[in-house]
Amino acid sequence: GAAGCVATLLHDAAMNPAEVVKQRMQMYNSPYQRVTDCVRAVWHNEGAGAFYRSYTTQLTMNIPFQAIHFMTYEFLQEQLNPHRQYNPGSHVVSGACAGAVAAAATTPLDVCKTLLNTQESLALSSNISGHITGMANAFRTVYQVGGVTAYFRGVQARVIYQMPSTAIAWSVYEFFKYILTKRQEERRAGK
């Protein structure tokens, strides 16, 4: 668990700036044509801090996501594959369902993270300071702009994206675990 938390801290520290750039380039009517244009503009207009404005939200989203994801996968494996044998079908189904549950549960955090990264104009116009900083401010702004349902905008797309991703990840993990374990057992038997 501690290793997973540290890995998430380091991964998100390295990837948060890339996520900021990606989201700003994906915005409707994005003024950026190239990644370098976006990086320069953000750096010049908002400073280095803009690349990490959503870092705590990213961590707040990814740590629960991974916890829910792993607990759901393990629970489903107990139900579908209680003897814990290599079973590609159970690994795919458990992985897909675990990703779906984790994605749905953490969508409100993802919505707030996206708002922090993009500083979307409609939300900015409803924000008194004109700049959205911090998760609490993002949560208030999302609620002001769209109410409770706004926290779940894009939940279907997020679930659809995560299901194959986590199904593939778990099935590949379990496959290699099976191959390595089998090879290790064959070496022991050969001695």
mmCIF file of C-alpha atoms in Angstrom:
data_model
loop_
_atom_site.group_PDB
_atom_site.id
_atom_site.type_symbol
_atom_site.label_atom_id
_atom_site.label_comp_id
_atom_site.label_asym_id
_atom_site.label_seq_id
_atom_site.Cartn_x
_atom_site.Cartn_y
_atom_site.Cartn_z
ATOM 1 C CA GLY A 1 0.000 0.000 0.000
ATOM 2 C CA ALA A 2 2.782 2.432 0.911
ATOM 3 C CA ALA A 3 4.627 1.589 -2.302
ATOM 4 C CA GLY A 4 1.465 2.302 -4.293
ATOM 5 C CA CYS A 5 1.018 5.665 -2.577
ATOM 6 C CA VAL A 6 4.629 6.682 -3.250
ATOM 7 C CA ALA A 7 4.344 5.506 -6.855
ATOM 8 C CA THR A 8 1.168 7.587 -7.276
ATOM 9 C CA LEU A 9 2.866 10.657 -5.754
ATOM 10 C CA LEU A 10 5.823 10.410 -8.134
ATOM 11 C CA HIS A 11 3.790 9.439 -11.187
ATOM 12 C CA ASP A 12 1.362 12.317 -10.729
ATOM 13 C CA ALA A 13 4.184 14.809 -10.085
ATOM 14 C CA ALA A 14 5.726 13.867 -13.414
ATOM 15 C CA MET A 15 2.488 13.583 -15.392
ATOM 16 C CA ASN A 16 0.424 16.506 -14.070
ATOM 17 C CA PRO A 17 1.983 19.095 -16.436
ATOM 18 C CA ALA A 18 1.308 16.802 -19.412
ATOM 19 C CA GLU A 19 -2.317 16.404 -18.295
ATOM 20 C CA VAL A 20 -2.710 20.198 -18.081
ATOM 21 C CA VAL A 21 -1.400 20.633 -21.625
ATOM 22 C CA LYS A 22 -3.521 17.755 -22.999
ATOM 23 C CA GLN A 23 -6.718 19.098 -21.471
ATOM 24 C CA ARG A 24 -6.109 22.642 -22.667
ATOM 25 C CA MET A 25 -5.487 21.413 -26.187
ATOM 26 C CA GLN A 26 -8.688 19.318 -26.070
ATOM 27 C CA MET A 27 -10.904 22.240 -25.019
ATOM 28 C CA TYR A 28 -13.481 23.412 -27.513
ATOM 29 C CA ASN A 29 -11.993 26.393 -29.398
ATOM 30 C CA SER A 30 -8.582 25.781 -27.859
ATOM 31 C CA PRO A 31 -6.237 28.589 -28.917
ATOM 32 C CA TYR A 32 -3.300 26.151 -29.086
ATOM 33 C CA GLN A 33 -2.168 24.406 -32.258
ATOM 34 C CA ARG A 34 0.986 22.777 -30.881
ATOM 35 C CA VAL A 35 2.086 21.413 -27.523
ATOM 36 C CA THR A 36 4.990 23.856 -27.384
ATOM 37 C CA ASP A 37 2.610 26.809 -27.959
ATOM 38 C CA CYS A 38 0.457 25.660 -25.056
ATOM 39 C CA VAL A 39 3.415 25.120 -22.699
ATOM 40 C CA ARG A 40 4.861 28.556 -23.501
ATOM 41 C CA ALA A 41 1.535 30.343 -23.122
ATOM 42 C CA VAL A 42 0.681 28.682 -19.819
ATOM 43 C CA TRP A 43 4.189 29.324 -18.452
ATOM 44 C CA HIS A 44 4.194 32.962 -19.601
ATOM 45 C CA ASN A 45 0.598 33.872 -18.656
ATOM 46 C CA GLU A 46 0.077 31.826 -15.490
ATOM 47 C CA GLY A 47 3.495 30.706 -14.299
ATOM 48 C CA ALA A 48 4.881 27.294 -13.382
ATOM 49 C CA GLY A 49 2.238 26.828 -10.694
ATOM 50 C CA ALA A 50 -0.446 26.430 -13.377
ATOM 51 C CA PHE A 51 1.049 23.055 -14.291
ATOM 52 C CA TYR A 52 0.467 21.857 -10.717
ATOM 53 C CA ARG A 53 -2.787 23.640 -9.866
ATOM 54 C CA SER A 54 -4.613 20.309 -9.930
ATOM 55 C CA TYR A 55 -1.851 18.161 -8.382
ATOM 56 C CA THR A 56 -3.532 17.696 -5.008
ATOM 57 C CA THR A 57 -6.816 16.956 -6.761
ATOM 58 C CA GLN A 58 -5.019 14.456 -8.996
ATOM 59 C CA LEU A 59 -3.634 12.726 -5.904
ATOM 60 C CA THR A 60 -6.984 12.962 -4.153
ATOM 61 C CA MET A 61 -8.527 11.249 -7.180
ATOM 62 C CA ASN A 62 -5.842 8.661 -7.955
ATOM 63 C CA ILE A 63 -5.290 7.325 -4.462
ATOM 64 C CA PRO A 64 -9.014 6.509 -3.940
ATOM 65 C CA PHE A 65 -9.258 5.311 -7.565
ATOM 66 C CA GLN A 66 -6.456 2.797 -7.018
ATOM 67 C CA ALA A 67 -7.809 1.722 -3.625
ATOM 68 C CA ILE A 68 -11.332 1.146 -5.005
ATOM 69 C CA HIS A 69 -9.907 -0.468 -8.133
ATOM 70 C CA PHE A 70 -7.765 -3.004 -6.249
ATOM 71 C CA MET A 71 -10.372 -3.802 -3.585
ATOM 72 C CA THR A 72 -13.071 -4.332 -6.232
ATOM 73 C CA TYR A 73 -10.778 -6.524 -8.331
ATOM 74 C CA GLU A 74 -9.856 -8.664 -5.320
ATOM 75 C CA PHE A 75 -13.496 -8.935 -4.209
ATOM 76 C CA LEU A 76 -14.615 -10.012 -7.691
ATOM 77 C CA GLN A 77 -11.775 -12.504 -7.955
ATOM 78 C CA GLU A 78 -12.970 -14.068 -4.689
ATOM 79 C CA GLN A 79 -16.446 -14.395 -6.212
ATOM 80 C CA LEU A 80 -15.514 -15.479 -9.755
ATOM 81 C CA ASN A 81 -12.240 -17.301 -9.157
ATOM 82 C CA PRO A 82 -12.133 -18.403 -5.492
ATOM 83 C CA HIS A 83 -9.303 -20.903 -6.068
ATOM 84 C CA ARG A 84 -7.206 -18.135 -7.650
ATOM 85 C CA GLN A 85 -6.225 -20.150 -10.673
ATOM 86 C CA TYR A 86 -5.206 -18.587 -13.955
ATOM 87 C CA ASN A 87 -8.560 -17.814 -15.567
ATOM 88 C CA PRO A 88 -8.409 -15.185 -18.325
ATOM 89 C CA GLY A 89 -12.190 -14.685 -18.368
ATOM 90 C CA SER A 90 -12.414 -13.918 -14.664
ATOM 91 C CA HIS A 91 -9.405 -11.598 -14.886
ATOM 92 C CA VAL A 92 -10.919 -9.628 -17.770
ATOM 93 C CA VAL A 93 -14.387 -9.365 -16.178
ATOM 94 C CA SER A 94 -13.021 -8.505 -12.726
ATOM 95 C CA GLY A 95 -10.592 -5.961 -14.193
ATOM 96 C CA ALA A 96 -13.247 -4.279 -16.334
ATOM 97 C CA CYS A 97 -15.744 -4.088 -13.468
ATOM 98 C CA ALA A 98 -13.100 -2.828 -11.038
ATOM 99 C CA GLY A 99 -12.151 -0.055 -13.465
ATOM 100 C CA ALA A 100 -15.807 0.867 -13.996
ATOM 101 C CA VAL A 101 -16.556 1.110 -10.272
ATOM 102 C CA ALA A 102 -13.401 3.098 -9.525
ATOM 103 C CA ALA A 103 -13.970 5.449 -12.478
ATOM 104 C CA ALA A 104 -17.602 6.129 -11.560
ATOM 105 C CA ALA A 105 -16.793 6.712 -7.894
ATOM 106 C CA THR A 106 -14.003 9.201 -8.633
ATOM 107 C CA THR A 107 -15.669 11.115 -11.484
ATOM 108 C CA PRO A 108 -16.511 14.160 -9.301
ATOM 109 C CA LEU A 109 -12.807 14.495 -8.511
ATOM 110 C CA ASP A 110 -11.925 14.169 -12.201
ATOM 111 C CA VAL A 111 -14.441 16.898 -13.110
ATOM 112 C CA CYS A 112 -12.839 19.237 -10.544
ATOM 113 C CA LYS A 113 -9.327 18.365 -11.738
ATOM 114 C CA THR A 114 -10.319 19.149 -15.330
ATOM 115 C CA LEU A 115 -11.765 22.495 -14.251
ATOM 116 C CA LEU A 116 -8.566 23.365 -12.382
ATOM 117 C CA ASN A 117 -6.461 22.440 -15.413
ATOM 118 C CA THR A 118 -8.537 24.192 -18.056
ATOM 119 C CA GLN A 119 -9.818 27.235 -16.143
ATOM 120 C CA GLU A 120 -12.873 27.032 -18.421
ATOM 121 C CA SER A 121 -14.397 30.421 -19.165
ATOM 122 C CA LEU A 122 -18.022 29.678 -18.141
ATOM 123 C CA ALA A 123 -16.817 28.520 -14.742
ATOM 124 C CA LEU A 124 -14.432 31.466 -14.437
ATOM 125 C CA SER A 125 -17.271 33.927 -15.087
ATOM 126 C CA SER A 126 -19.217 32.420 -12.178
ATOM 127 C CA ASN A 127 -16.192 32.562 -9.877
ATOM 128 C CA ILE A 128 -15.786 35.759 -7.874
ATOM 129 C CA SER A 129 -11.976 35.749 -7.968
ATOM 130 C CA GLY A 130 -11.896 34.979 -11.702
ATOM 131 C CA HIS A 131 -9.355 32.228 -11.080
ATOM 132 C CA ILE A 132 -10.050 28.756 -9.754
ATOM 133 C CA THR A 133 -7.449 27.509 -7.295
ATOM 134 C CA GLY A 134 -7.632 24.470 -5.074
ATOM 135 C CA MET A 135 -9.992 21.584 -4.857
ATOM 136 C CA ALA A 136 -12.474 23.224 -2.483
ATOM 137 C CA ASN A 137 -12.824 26.179 -4.857
ATOM 138 C CA ALA A 138 -13.249 23.804 -7.814
ATOM 139 C CA PHE A 139 -15.958 21.826 -5.980
ATOM 140 C CA ARG A 140 -17.868 25.034 -5.147
ATOM 141 C CA THR A 141 -17.553 26.318 -8.725
ATOM 142 C CA VAL A 142 -18.745 23.056 -10.299
ATOM 143 C CA TYR A 143 -21.782 23.111 -8.009
ATOM 144 C CA GLN A 144 -22.506 26.808 -8.793
ATOM 145 C CA VAL A 145 -22.302 26.202 -12.538
ATOM 146 C CA GLY A 146 -24.257 22.945 -12.804
ATOM 147 C CA GLY A 147 -25.478 21.632 -9.476
ATOM 148 C CA VAL A 148 -24.956 18.089 -8.240
ATOM 149 C CA THR A 149 -25.314 16.526 -11.698
ATOM 150 C CA ALA A 150 -22.315 18.523 -12.946
ATOM 151 C CA TYR A 151 -20.042 16.385 -10.766
ATOM 152 C CA PHE A 152 -20.912 13.402 -12.954
ATOM 153 C CA ARG A 153 -20.544 14.966 -16.402
ATOM 154 C CA GLY A 154 -18.672 12.524 -18.564
ATOM 155 C CA VAL A 155 -19.116 9.586 -16.191
ATOM 156 C CA GLN A 156 -20.153 7.272 -19.039
ATOM 157 C CA ALA A 157 -17.125 8.201 -21.147
ATOM 158 C CA ARG A 158 -14.827 7.785 -18.160
ATOM 159 C CA VAL A 159 -16.245 4.333 -17.360
ATOM 160 C CA ILE A 160 -16.101 3.255 -21.017
ATOM 161 C CA TYR A 161 -12.468 4.419 -21.185
ATOM 162 C CA GLN A 162 -11.413 2.680 -17.961
ATOM 163 C CA MET A 163 -13.131 -0.683 -18.485
ATOM 164 C CA PRO A 164 -10.978 -1.964 -21.364
ATOM 165 C CA SER A 165 -7.896 -0.318 -19.901
ATOM 166 C CA THR A 166 -8.177 -2.063 -16.541
ATOM 167 C CA ALA A 167 -9.373 -5.338 -18.124
ATOM 168 C CA ILE A 168 -6.275 -5.417 -20.325
ATOM 169 C CA ALA A 169 -3.960 -4.403 -17.482
ATOM 170 C CA TRP A 170 -5.239 -7.111 -15.123
ATOM 171 C CA SER A 171 -5.340 -9.851 -17.748
ATOM 172 C CA VAL A 172 -1.771 -9.073 -18.849
ATOM 173 C CA TYR A 173 -0.606 -8.896 -15.228
ATOM 174 C CA GLU A 174 -2.237 -12.222 -14.383
ATOM 175 C CA PHE A 175 -0.867 -13.840 -17.555
ATOM 176 C CA PHE A 176 2.710 -12.878 -16.776
ATOM 177 C CA LYS A 177 2.271 -13.840 -13.133
ATOM 178 C CA TYR A 178 1.035 -17.251 -14.295
ATOM 179 C CA ILE A 179 3.930 -17.730 -16.760
ATOM 180 C CA LEU A 180 6.576 -16.648 -14.235
ATOM 181 C CA THR A 181 5.099 -18.817 -11.477
ATOM 182 C CA LYS A 182 4.863 -21.816 -13.802
ATOM 183 C CA ARG A 183 8.465 -21.338 -14.940
ATOM 184 C CA GLN A 184 9.638 -21.045 -11.330
ATOM 185 C CA GLU A 185 7.784 -24.229 -10.377
ATOM 186 C CA GLU A 186 9.313 -26.091 -13.360
ATOM 187 C CA ARG A 187 12.811 -25.016 -12.285
ATOM 188 C CA ARG A 188 12.165 -26.240 -8.737
ATOM 189 C CA ALA A 189 10.824 -29.566 -9.995
ATOM 190 C CA GLY A 190 13.891 -29.980 -12.248
ATOM 191 C CA LYS A 191 16.339 -29.632 -9.346
#
